[in-house]
Amino acid sequence: MTILITGAKGQLGNELCKILGEGVSERGKLPPLYDGCTIIDIDVDDLDITSSDAVDAFFPTHKPNLVFNCAAMTNVDGCEGNEDVAYQVNAIGPKNLALACKRHGARLLHVSTDYVFAGNGSKPYVETDEPAPNTAYGRSKLAGEQFVLASCRNSCICRTAWLYGYVGNNFVKTMLRLAREKGILTVVDDQVGNPTSAVDLAWQMLLLAASKETGIFHCTCNGEAVSWNAFAKRIMEKASLDVEVKACTTAEFPRPARRPAYSALDNKHLSDTVGDSMRDWEEALDSFLEHYLEQENQQ
Ligand SMILES: NC(=O)c1ccc[n+]([C@@H]2O[C@H](COP(=O)([O-])OP(=O)(O)OC[C@H]3O[C@@H](n4cnc5c(N)ncnc54)[C@H](OP(=O)(O)O)[C@@H]3O)[C@@H](O)[C@H]2O)c1
């Protein structure tokens, strides 16, 4: 089997490459389906997914059977001022890949976001809830989902949220840096969601890809949804940083893109089908920090 990973230098793409390369993750051993697979890991310099010509030329040459599309424009505020670019990367790119997958009989696992929802709920969203994005990022990602579902039947959309991994920038790393630089943190406590480890998401996607399931799947770490403030406090505690984490409101910390107040996701479709393998967010975070802080110490 030949597996194509786009956006391979990003948080999720990197984790998928690592697990596939090693055949094992801290979550377990990969299903036999992946034994001896060939991995093609590419990023924007190798293949710009917004170019249908480039995507169409790539498939007959490399003949992937399974595609994980981790490529995206993920800078939510950046998308707000550049909706055309966001649409190209987050909607047209997945469409190009989905059409190519359909033409070549490949299975497609595509990644989306909690930002497709309005974010004003009071209980976790399930896959059948109506999307109503409030941001350019959310609109572009929703359009990407729709193109994928319309263009390639053998596809899964994995919606995730508050993602952090070993490479790139994310909230966990930013909090560690700011805590060390400033010795005090002020973090919003009126936005609630599901912190999700790229380790768990990659593992769950590999299990899902090995099944015959299709459609939309919520894939976030489990446990009660929390605020960014509570998330930051847990990071400080686990990293043994004695830092005060003050609370502030979204109104006190305005950003170009409106953040969802409550965008927790319920992994219902996973539970009903292949099984929900996502750990509780605290367990996944503790494990991530153990490894990450150890890596830091070795540098
Ligand atoms: N990060 C989160 O908190 C979060 C939350 C919910 C959902 N998600 C979704 O999860 C998925 C993975 O996110 P992530 O955090 O791993 O993303 P990431 O770290 O930002 O990685 C995305 C990768 O895609 C590349 N890319 C950008 N434009 C491209 C193009 N036109 N063609 C090919 N590659 C391109 C990026 O390259 P450059 O860096 O050079 O641009 C980057 O290496 C995305 O679909 C994202 O929307 C993320």
Short mmCIF file of C-alpha atoms and ligand atoms in Angstrom, two decimals:
data_model
loop_
_atom_site.label_atom_id
_atom_site.label_comp_id
_atom_site.label_asym_id
_atom_site.label_seq_id
_atom_site.Cartn_x
_atom_site.Cartn_y
_atom_site.Cartn_z
CA MET A 1 0.00 0.00 0.00
CA THR A 2 1.21 3.50 -0.85
CA ILE A 3 0.23 6.24 1.58
CA LEU A 4 0.36 9.91 0.71
CA ILE A 5 0.58 12.44 3.55
CA THR A 6 0.12 16.08 2.54
CA GLY A 7 1.09 18.83 4.98
CA ALA A 8 3.65 16.35 6.33
CA LYS A 9 5.71 19.07 8.02
CA GLY A 10 2.76 20.22 10.14
CA GLN A 11 1.77 19.04 13.61
CA LEU A 12 -0.52 16.21 12.52
CA GLY A 13 1.31 15.26 9.32
CA ASN A 14 4.56 14.90 11.24
CA GLU A 15 2.92 12.62 13.80
CA LEU A 16 1.35 10.41 11.13
CA CYS A 17 4.73 10.07 9.38
CA LYS A 18 6.40 9.18 12.67
CA ILE A 19 3.90 6.45 13.58
CA LEU A 20 3.87 4.98 10.08
CA GLY A 21 7.67 5.09 9.92
CA GLU A 22 8.06 3.31 13.27
CA GLY A 23 5.04 0.98 12.91
CA VAL A 24 4.11 1.72 16.49
CA SER A 25 3.01 4.63 18.63
CA GLU A 26 2.64 5.11 22.38
CA ARG A 27 -0.99 4.11 21.72
CA GLY A 28 -0.08 0.67 20.40
CA LYS A 29 1.05 -1.31 17.39
CA LEU A 30 -0.37 -0.47 13.98
CA PRO A 31 -2.82 -2.89 12.32
CA PRO A 32 -1.13 -5.37 9.90
CA LEU A 33 -2.66 -3.47 6.97
CA TYR A 34 0.18 -0.97 7.35
CA ASP A 35 3.01 -3.54 7.30
CA GLY A 36 5.47 -2.74 4.50
CA CYS A 37 3.58 0.32 3.30
CA THR A 38 5.34 2.99 1.27
CA ILE A 39 5.01 6.48 2.69
CA ILE A 40 5.12 9.59 0.54
CA ASP A 41 5.40 12.57 2.87
CA ILE A 42 5.12 15.91 1.14
CA ASP A 43 4.43 19.52 1.96
CA VAL A 44 3.69 22.66 -0.01
CA ASP A 45 7.17 22.83 -1.57
CA ASP A 46 6.66 19.38 -3.11
CA LEU A 47 2.99 19.65 -4.04
CA ASP A 48 0.80 22.72 -3.71
CA ILE A 49 -2.64 21.16 -3.30
CA THR A 50 -4.35 24.33 -4.58
CA SER A 51 -3.07 23.50 -8.09
CA SER A 52 -5.39 21.00 -9.77
CA ASP A 53 -2.81 20.50 -12.55
CA ALA A 54 -0.10 19.64 -10.01
CA VAL A 55 -2.40 17.27 -8.09
CA ASP A 56 -3.61 15.61 -11.30
CA ALA A 57 -0.02 15.08 -12.45
CA PHE A 58 1.08 13.73 -9.07
CA PHE A 59 -1.41 10.85 -8.72
CA PRO A 60 -0.65 8.77 -11.85
CA THR A 61 3.08 8.97 -11.07
CA HIS A 62 2.92 8.07 -7.37
CA LYS A 63 -0.30 5.99 -7.30
CA PRO A 64 -1.32 6.43 -3.65
CA ASN A 65 -3.98 4.05 -2.30
CA LEU A 66 -4.60 6.06 0.85
CA VAL A 67 -4.30 9.82 1.33
CA PHE A 68 -4.16 11.74 4.61
CA ASN A 69 -4.73 15.40 3.86
CA CYS A 70 -3.10 17.31 6.71
CA ALA A 71 -2.34 20.36 4.55
CA ALA A 72 -4.23 23.48 5.55
CA MET A 73 -4.07 27.17 6.26
CA THR A 74 -4.47 26.99 10.03
CA ASN A 75 -3.73 30.58 11.04
CA VAL A 76 -7.29 31.51 12.03
CA ASP A 77 -6.62 35.27 12.22
CA GLY A 78 -4.57 35.14 9.01
CA CYS A 79 -7.52 33.52 7.23
CA GLU A 80 -9.82 36.35 8.36
CA GLY A 81 -8.00 38.95 6.26
CA ASN A 82 -7.22 36.55 3.40
CA GLU A 83 -10.41 34.60 2.83
CA ASP A 84 -9.59 33.98 -0.85
CA VAL A 85 -6.30 32.34 0.05
CA ALA A 86 -7.92 30.38 2.87
CA TYR A 87 -10.58 29.13 0.44
CA GLN A 88 -7.93 27.99 -2.02
CA VAL A 89 -5.98 26.00 0.58
CA ASN A 90 -8.83 24.76 2.80
CA ALA A 91 -11.55 24.19 0.18
CA ILE A 92 -10.11 23.97 -3.36
CA GLY A 93 -7.06 21.96 -2.19
CA PRO A 94 -9.19 19.19 -0.59
CA LYS A 95 -11.46 19.26 -3.66
CA ASN A 96 -8.47 18.67 -5.95
CA LEU A 97 -7.30 15.78 -3.78
CA ALA A 98 -10.80 14.28 -3.49
CA LEU A 99 -11.33 14.32 -7.26
CA ALA A 100 -7.91 12.72 -7.81
CA CYS A 101 -8.66 10.08 -5.15
CA LYS A 102 -11.95 9.25 -6.81
CA ARG A 103 -10.33 8.97 -10.24
CA HIS A 104 -7.55 6.71 -8.95
CA GLY A 105 -9.60 4.63 -6.48
CA ALA A 106 -7.78 5.96 -3.40
CA ARG A 107 -9.25 6.38 0.08
CA LEU A 108 -9.11 9.92 1.54
CA LEU A 109 -8.89 10.96 5.18
CA HIS A 110 -9.37 14.71 5.44
CA VAL A 111 -9.12 16.89 8.55
CA SER A 112 -11.53 19.60 9.60
CA THR A 113 -12.34 21.67 12.64
CA ASP A 114 -14.75 22.62 15.43
CA TYR A 115 -14.82 26.09 13.81
CA VAL A 116 -17.43 24.80 11.33
CA PHE A 117 -19.92 25.28 14.19
CA ALA A 118 -21.29 28.57 15.48
CA GLY A 119 -19.72 27.82 18.86
CA ASN A 120 -22.61 29.05 20.96
CA GLY A 121 -23.83 25.65 22.11
CA SER A 122 -24.10 24.30 25.64
CA LYS A 123 -23.59 20.59 24.95
CA PRO A 124 -20.98 18.89 22.75
CA TYR A 125 -21.78 19.00 19.04
CA VAL A 126 -22.42 15.69 17.28
CA GLU A 127 -21.67 15.05 13.61
CA THR A 128 -25.29 15.60 12.54
CA ASP A 129 -25.52 19.07 14.12
CA GLU A 130 -25.88 21.91 11.66
CA PRO A 131 -22.63 23.76 10.88
CA ALA A 132 -22.76 27.58 10.98
CA PRO A 133 -19.21 28.96 10.83
CA ASN A 134 -18.51 32.51 12.03
CA THR A 135 -15.02 32.90 10.64
CA ALA A 136 -13.26 32.83 7.27
CA TYR A 137 -11.27 29.81 8.50
CA GLY A 138 -14.47 27.96 9.49
CA ARG A 139 -16.21 28.81 6.20
CA SER A 140 -13.23 27.65 4.15
CA LYS A 141 -12.94 24.40 6.13
CA LEU A 142 -16.69 23.70 5.82
CA ALA A 143 -16.48 24.23 2.04
CA GLY A 144 -13.55 21.77 2.02
CA GLU A 145 -15.64 19.17 3.86
CA GLN A 146 -18.49 19.60 1.39
CA PHE A 147 -16.21 19.26 -1.64
CA VAL A 148 -14.62 16.11 -0.21
CA LEU A 149 -17.94 14.45 0.58
CA ALA A 150 -19.38 15.37 -2.83
CA SER A 151 -16.29 14.34 -4.83
CA CYS A 152 -15.04 11.12 -3.22
CA ARG A 153 -17.31 8.54 -1.62
CA ASN A 154 -14.46 6.61 -0.04
CA SER A 155 -13.60 9.42 2.35
CA CYS A 156 -13.69 10.39 6.01
CA ILE A 157 -13.72 13.89 7.46
CA CYS A 158 -12.06 14.01 10.88
CA ARG A 159 -13.05 17.15 12.78
CA THR A 160 -10.67 18.01 15.55
CA ALA A 161 -9.94 20.96 17.84
CA TRP A 162 -7.27 22.70 19.95
CA LEU A 163 -4.55 20.55 18.41
CA TYR A 164 -0.98 20.36 19.74
CA GLY A 165 1.96 18.24 18.67
CA TYR A 166 5.75 18.03 18.85
CA VAL A 167 6.53 20.19 15.80
CA GLY A 168 5.36 23.70 14.97
CA ASN A 169 3.73 26.20 17.24
CA ASN A 170 0.77 25.54 19.47
CA PHE A 171 -0.88 26.65 22.69
CA VAL A 172 1.07 24.23 24.91
CA LYS A 173 4.45 25.43 23.68
CA THR A 174 3.37 29.09 23.78
CA MET A 175 2.22 28.77 27.40
CA LEU A 176 5.50 27.12 28.42
CA ARG A 177 7.51 29.87 26.72
CA LEU A 178 5.44 32.75 28.13
CA ALA A 179 5.48 31.25 31.62
CA ARG A 180 9.27 31.05 31.56
CA GLU A 181 9.67 34.54 30.06
CA LYS A 182 7.08 36.40 32.13
CA GLY A 183 6.42 34.30 35.20
CA ILE A 184 2.72 35.10 34.97
CA LEU A 185 -0.01 34.24 32.46
CA THR A 186 -3.37 35.78 31.60
CA VAL A 187 -5.58 33.37 29.68
CA VAL A 188 -9.21 33.55 28.57
CA ASP A 189 -11.64 31.47 30.58
CA ASP A 190 -14.82 32.01 28.54
CA GLN A 191 -13.93 29.82 25.55
CA VAL A 192 -14.47 26.12 26.06
CA GLY A 193 -13.29 23.21 23.90
CA ASN A 194 -11.37 19.93 23.72
CA PRO A 195 -7.56 20.06 23.88
CA THR A 196 -6.40 17.33 21.48
CA SER A 197 -3.02 15.67 21.12
CA ALA A 198 -1.75 15.08 17.57
CA VAL A 199 -0.55 11.68 18.86
CA ASP A 200 -4.12 10.59 19.60
CA LEU A 201 -5.59 12.12 16.47
CA ALA A 202 -3.00 10.47 14.21
CA TRP A 203 -3.56 7.11 15.90
CA GLN A 204 -7.35 7.38 15.62
CA MET A 205 -7.12 8.39 11.96
CA LEU A 206 -4.92 5.39 11.19
CA LEU A 207 -7.48 3.08 12.81
CA LEU A 208 -10.32 4.77 10.95
CA ALA A 209 -8.46 4.61 7.64
CA ALA A 210 -8.05 0.85 8.12
CA SER A 211 -11.84 0.46 8.33
CA LYS A 212 -14.45 0.74 5.61
CA GLU A 213 -16.26 3.59 7.36
CA THR A 214 -17.01 6.85 5.56
CA GLY A 215 -18.51 10.22 6.47
CA ILE A 216 -17.90 12.80 9.17
CA PHE A 217 -16.22 11.85 12.46
CA HIS A 218 -15.54 14.06 15.45
CA CYS A 219 -12.04 13.20 16.71
CA THR A 220 -11.12 15.15 19.84
CA CYS A 221 -9.59 14.01 23.10
CA ASN A 222 -12.21 12.98 25.64
CA GLY A 223 -12.95 14.19 29.15
CA GLU A 224 -14.94 17.23 30.11
CA ALA A 225 -14.43 20.21 27.81
CA VAL A 226 -12.37 22.98 29.42
CA SER A 227 -11.47 26.64 29.02
CA TRP A 228 -8.09 27.76 27.67
CA ASN A 229 -7.43 28.99 31.20
CA ALA A 230 -7.98 25.55 32.75
CA PHE A 231 -5.88 24.02 29.96
CA ALA A 232 -3.04 26.46 30.76
CA LYS A 233 -3.26 25.65 34.47
CA ARG A 234 -2.90 21.96 33.78
CA ILE A 235 0.15 22.62 31.57
CA MET A 236 1.80 24.66 34.36
CA GLU A 237 1.02 21.99 36.95
CA LYS A 238 2.40 19.15 34.85
CA ALA A 239 5.50 21.14 33.87
CA SER A 240 6.05 22.03 37.57
CA LEU A 241 6.02 25.74 36.76
CA ASP A 242 4.89 27.78 39.73
CA VAL A 243 3.17 30.47 37.69
CA GLU A 244 -0.04 32.34 38.37
CA VAL A 245 -2.60 31.84 35.58
CA LYS A 246 -4.96 34.81 35.69
CA ALA A 247 -8.34 34.71 33.98
CA CYS A 248 -9.56 37.21 31.40
CA THR A 249 -12.51 37.40 29.01
CA THR A 250 -12.57 37.18 25.22
CA ALA A 251 -13.71 40.82 25.18
CA GLU A 252 -10.51 41.81 27.00
CA PHE A 253 -8.39 39.97 24.43
CA PRO A 254 -9.92 40.86 21.02
CA ARG A 255 -8.67 39.01 17.93
CA PRO A 256 -9.45 39.51 14.20
CA ALA A 257 -11.39 36.21 14.03
CA ARG A 258 -14.27 35.63 16.44
CA ARG A 259 -13.54 32.58 18.61
CA PRO A 260 -16.27 30.06 19.41
CA ALA A 261 -17.40 30.36 23.05
CA TYR A 262 -18.35 26.70 23.28
CA SER A 263 -17.29 24.28 20.54
CA ALA A 264 -16.84 20.96 22.33
CA LEU A 265 -17.28 17.94 20.05
CA ASP A 266 -18.81 14.56 20.89
CA ASN A 267 -17.04 11.64 19.12
CA LYS A 268 -20.36 9.91 18.58
CA HIS A 269 -19.76 8.50 15.10
CA LEU A 270 -16.47 6.95 16.23
CA SER A 271 -18.16 5.37 19.28
CA ASP A 272 -20.93 4.00 17.06
CA THR A 273 -18.53 2.47 14.51
CA VAL A 274 -14.78 1.76 14.84
CA GLY A 275 -14.62 2.74 18.51
CA ASP A 276 -13.44 5.92 20.17
CA SER A 277 -9.71 5.51 20.92
CA MET A 278 -9.07 9.12 21.93
CA ARG A 279 -7.72 9.39 25.48
CA ASP A 280 -8.98 11.87 28.04
CA TRP A 281 -7.31 15.20 27.33
CA GLU A 282 -5.50 15.29 30.67
CA GLU A 283 -3.95 11.86 30.16
CA ALA A 284 -2.89 12.73 26.60
CA LEU A 285 -1.47 16.09 27.73
CA ASP A 286 0.48 14.56 30.61
CA SER A 287 2.02 12.02 28.25
CA PHE A 288 2.87 14.70 25.69
CA LEU A 289 4.50 16.93 28.31
CA GLU A 290 6.57 14.08 29.74
CA HIS A 291 8.05 13.39 26.31
CA TYR A 292 8.31 17.02 25.26
CA LEU A 293 10.02 18.22 28.45
CA GLU A 294 12.42 15.27 28.27
CA GLN A 295 13.30 16.26 24.69
CA GLU A 296 13.88 19.85 25.85
CA ASN A 297 16.22 18.66 28.62
CA GLN A 298 18.26 16.66 26.14
CA GLN A 299 18.81 19.69 23.86
N1 LIG B 1 -4.03 23.43 14.85
C1 LIG B 1 -5.24 23.33 15.40
O1 LIG B 1 -5.46 23.74 16.56
C2 LIG B 1 -6.36 22.69 14.64
C3 LIG B 1 -7.63 22.68 15.21
C4 LIG B 1 -8.68 22.09 14.50
C5 LIG B 1 -8.45 21.53 13.27
N2 LIG B 1 -7.21 21.56 12.73
C6 LIG B 1 -7.01 20.97 11.40
O2 LIG B 1 -6.10 19.90 11.54
C7 LIG B 1 -5.33 19.76 10.34
C8 LIG B 1 -3.86 19.69 10.69
O3 LIG B 1 -3.53 20.88 11.41
P1 LIG B 1 -2.03 21.17 11.89
O4 LIG B 1 -2.12 21.97 13.12
O5 LIG B 1 -1.24 19.93 11.82
O6 LIG B 1 -1.58 22.16 10.70
P2 LIG B 1 -0.15 22.84 10.48
O7 LIG B 1 0.79 22.44 11.55
O8 LIG B 1 -0.42 24.29 10.22
O9 LIG B 1 0.33 22.13 9.13
C9 LIG B 1 -0.29 22.36 7.90
C10 LIG B 1 0.74 22.12 6.83
O10 LIG B 1 0.12 22.33 5.56
C11 LIG B 1 1.04 23.05 4.75
N3 LIG B 1 0.37 23.75 3.67
C12 LIG B 1 -0.16 25.00 3.67
N4 LIG B 1 -0.63 25.32 2.45
C13 LIG B 1 -0.41 24.26 1.65
C14 LIG B 1 -0.67 23.99 0.28
N5 LIG B 1 -1.24 24.90 -0.51
N6 LIG B 1 -0.30 22.77 -0.22
C15 LIG B 1 0.30 21.85 0.57
N7 LIG B 1 0.58 22.06 1.87
C16 LIG B 1 0.22 23.24 2.42
C17 LIG B 1 1.69 24.00 5.74
O11 LIG B 1 2.85 24.58 5.21
P3 LIG B 1 3.26 26.06 5.71
O12 LIG B 1 3.49 25.95 7.19
O13 LIG B 1 4.50 26.35 4.93
O14 LIG B 1 2.11 26.95 5.40
C18 LIG B 1 1.92 23.09 6.92
O15 LIG B 1 3.14 22.37 6.81
C19 LIG B 1 -5.74 20.94 9.44
O16 LIG B 1 -6.71 20.49 8.53
C20 LIG B 1 -6.38 21.91 10.40
O17 LIG B 1 -7.34 22.74 9.76
C21 LIG B 1 -6.15 22.12 13.38
#
